[in-house]
Amino acid sequence: MLMAHPAVLAKTLVEYETLRELHAEHGGAAVKQRLDDVAYSLCISTGTNDIDAAVIAARYHLPGARARDDSALVG
């Protein structure tokens, strides 16, 4: 499976997390669409079909993630 470049993956993950923190799902149509687009991009970039799995996968594939990551991933 192809994986997005770490810099692109990090930028997309930050954008998704920022939109979620700002509760974009309760915003206007354009903001909701942007959240959906970024979530879709994360899913495609990580080879997942669920945004929660995509976020975990993106974090796992970022540089240095394995050194600090103490989560258990069941694969």
C-alpha positions as protocol buffer text, in pm:
chain_id: "A"
residue {
  index: 1
  type: MET
  ca { x: 0 y: 0 z: 0 }
}
residue {
  index: 2
  type: LEU
  ca { x: 122 y: 349 z: -79 }
}
residue {
  index: 3
  type: MET
  ca { x: 142 y: 586 z: 215 }
}
residue {
  index: 4
  type: ALA
  ca { x: 130 y: 963 z: 195 }
}
residue {
  index: 5
  type: HIS
  ca { x: 454 y: 1151 z: 254 }
}
residue {
  index: 6
  type: PRO
  ca { x: 495 y: 1214 z: 630 }
}
residue {
  index: 7
  type: ALA
  ca { x: 483 y: 1592 z: 583 }
}
residue {
  index: 8
  type: VAL
  ca { x: 153 y: 1569 z: 393 }
}
residue {
  index: 9
  type: LEU
  ca { x: 14 y: 1319 z: 642 }
}
residue {
  index: 10
  type: ALA
  ca { x: 108 y: 1542 z: 936 }
}
residue {
  index: 11
  type: LYS
  ca { x: -49 y: 1850 z: 774 }
}
residue {
  index: 12
  type: THR
  ca { x: -370 y: 1663 z: 697 }
}
residue {
  index: 13
  type: LEU
  ca { x: -389 y: 1519 z: 1048 }
}
residue {
  index: 14
  type: VAL
  ca { x: -337 y: 1863 z: 1206 }
}
residue {
  index: 15
  type: GLU
  ca { x: -607 y: 2011 z: 984 }
}
residue {
  index: 16
  type: TYR
  ca { x: -852 y: 1734 z: 1074 }
}
residue {
  index: 17
  type: GLU
  ca { x: -781 y: 1764 z: 1447 }
}
residue {
  index: 18
  type: THR
  ca { x: -815 y: 2143 z: 1431 }
}
residue {
  index: 19
  type: LEU
  ca { x: -1150 y: 2123 z: 1252 }
}
residue {
  index: 20
  type: ARG
  ca { x: -1274 y: 1867 z: 1507 }
}
residue {
  index: 21
  type: GLU
  ca { x: -1159 y: 2082 z: 1800 }
}
residue {
  index: 22
  type: LEU
  ca { x: -1348 y: 2376 z: 1651 }
}
residue {
  index: 23
  type: HIS
  ca { x: -1659 y: 2156 z: 1617 }
}
residue {
  index: 24
  type: ALA
  ca { x: -1670 y: 2209 z: 1242 }
}
residue {
  index: 25
  type: GLU
  ca { x: -1945 y: 1948 z: 1212 }
}
residue {
  index: 26
  type: HIS
  ca { x: -2177 y: 2209 z: 1363 }
}
residue {
  index: 27
  type: GLY
  ca { x: -2063 y: 2486 z: 1127 }
}
residue {
  index: 28
  type: GLY
  ca { x: -2184 y: 2601 z: 791 }
}
residue {
  index: 29
  type: ALA
  ca { x: -2204 y: 2386 z: 481 }
}
residue {
  index: 30
  type: ALA
  ca { x: -1859 y: 2485 z: 353 }
}
residue {
  index: 31
  type: VAL
  ca { x: -1693 y: 2404 z: 686 }
}
residue {
  index: 32
  type: LYS
  ca { x: -1873 y: 2069 z: 714 }
}
residue {
  index: 33
  type: GLN
  ca { x: -1766 y: 1985 z: 359 }
}
residue {
  index: 34
  type: ARG
  ca { x: -1403 y: 2072 z: 440 }
}
residue {
  index: 35
  type: LEU
  ca { x: -1413 y: 1842 z: 746 }
}
residue {
  index: 36
  type: ASP
  ca { x: -1557 y: 1563 z: 530 }
}
residue {
  index: 37
  type: ASP
  ca { x: -1292 y: 1623 z: 261 }
}
residue {
  index: 38
  type: VAL
  ca { x: -1005 y: 1615 z: 511 }
}
residue {
  index: 39
  type: ALA
  ca { x: -1145 y: 1303 z: 678 }
}
residue {
  index: 40
  type: TYR
  ca { x: -1172 y: 1137 z: 338 }
}
residue {
  index: 41
  type: SER
  ca { x: -813 y: 1237 z: 255 }
}
residue {
  index: 42
  type: LEU
  ca { x: -690 y: 1083 z: 580 }
}
residue {
  index: 43
  type: CYS
  ca { x: -876 y: 760 z: 508 }
}
residue {
  index: 44
  type: ILE
  ca { x: -736 y: 738 z: 155 }
}
residue {
  index: 45
  type: SER
  ca { x: -385 y: 832 z: 270 }
}
residue {
  index: 46
  type: THR
  ca { x: -381 y: 560 z: 535 }
}
residue {
  index: 47
  type: GLY
  ca { x: -570 y: 287 z: 348 }
}
residue {
  index: 48
  type: THR
  ca { x: -856 y: 282 z: 597 }
}
residue {
  index: 49
  type: ASN
  ca { x: -1229 y: 334 z: 563 }
}
residue {
  index: 50
  type: ASP
  ca { x: -1298 y: 469 z: 912 }
}
residue {
  index: 51
  type: ILE
  ca { x: -1183 y: 810 z: 1033 }
}
residue {
  index: 52
  type: ASP
  ca { x: -1091 y: 685 z: 1381 }
}
residue {
  index: 53
  type: ALA
  ca { x: -872 y: 414 z: 1229 }
}
residue {
  index: 54
  type: ALA
  ca { x: -726 y: 670 z: 988 }
}
residue {
  index: 55
  type: VAL
  ca { x: -625 y: 902 z: 1272 }
}
residue {
  index: 56
  type: ILE
  ca { x: -457 y: 616 z: 1459 }
}
residue {
  index: 57
  type: ALA
  ca { x: -279 y: 499 z: 1144 }
}
residue {
  index: 58
  type: ALA
  ca { x: -166 y: 852 z: 1057 }
}
residue {
  index: 59
  type: ARG
  ca { x: -24 y: 908 z: 1403 }
}
residue {
  index: 60
  type: TYR
  ca { x: 150 y: 571 z: 1389 }
}
residue {
  index: 61
  type: HIS
  ca { x: 317 y: 652 z: 1058 }
}
residue {
  index: 62
  type: LEU
  ca { x: 449 y: 993 z: 1156 }
}
residue {
  index: 63
  type: PRO
  ca { x: 824 y: 1015 z: 1219 }
}
residue {
  index: 64
  type: GLY
  ca { x: 913 y: 921 z: 1575 }
}
residue {
  index: 65
  type: ALA
  ca { x: 567 y: 789 z: 1654 }
}
residue {
  index: 66
  type: ARG
  ca { x: 685 y: 441 z: 1742 }
}
residue {
  index: 67
  type: ALA
  ca { x: 935 y: 571 z: 1995 }
}
residue {
  index: 68
  type: ARG
  ca { x: 668 y: 758 z: 2194 }
}
residue {
  index: 69
  type: ASP
  ca { x: 362 y: 553 z: 2109 }
}
residue {
  index: 70
  type: ASP
  ca { x: 252 y: 324 z: 2389 }
}
residue {
  index: 71
  type: SER
  ca { x: -83 y: 229 z: 2238 }
}
residue {
  index: 72
  type: ALA
  ca { x: -159 y: -128 z: 2142 }
}
residue {
  index: 73
  type: LEU
  ca { x: -255 y: -168 z: 1781 }
}
residue {
  index: 74
  type: VAL
  ca { x: -429 y: -489 z: 1694 }
}
residue {
  index: 75
  type: GLY
  ca { x: -372 y: -574 z: 1333 }
}
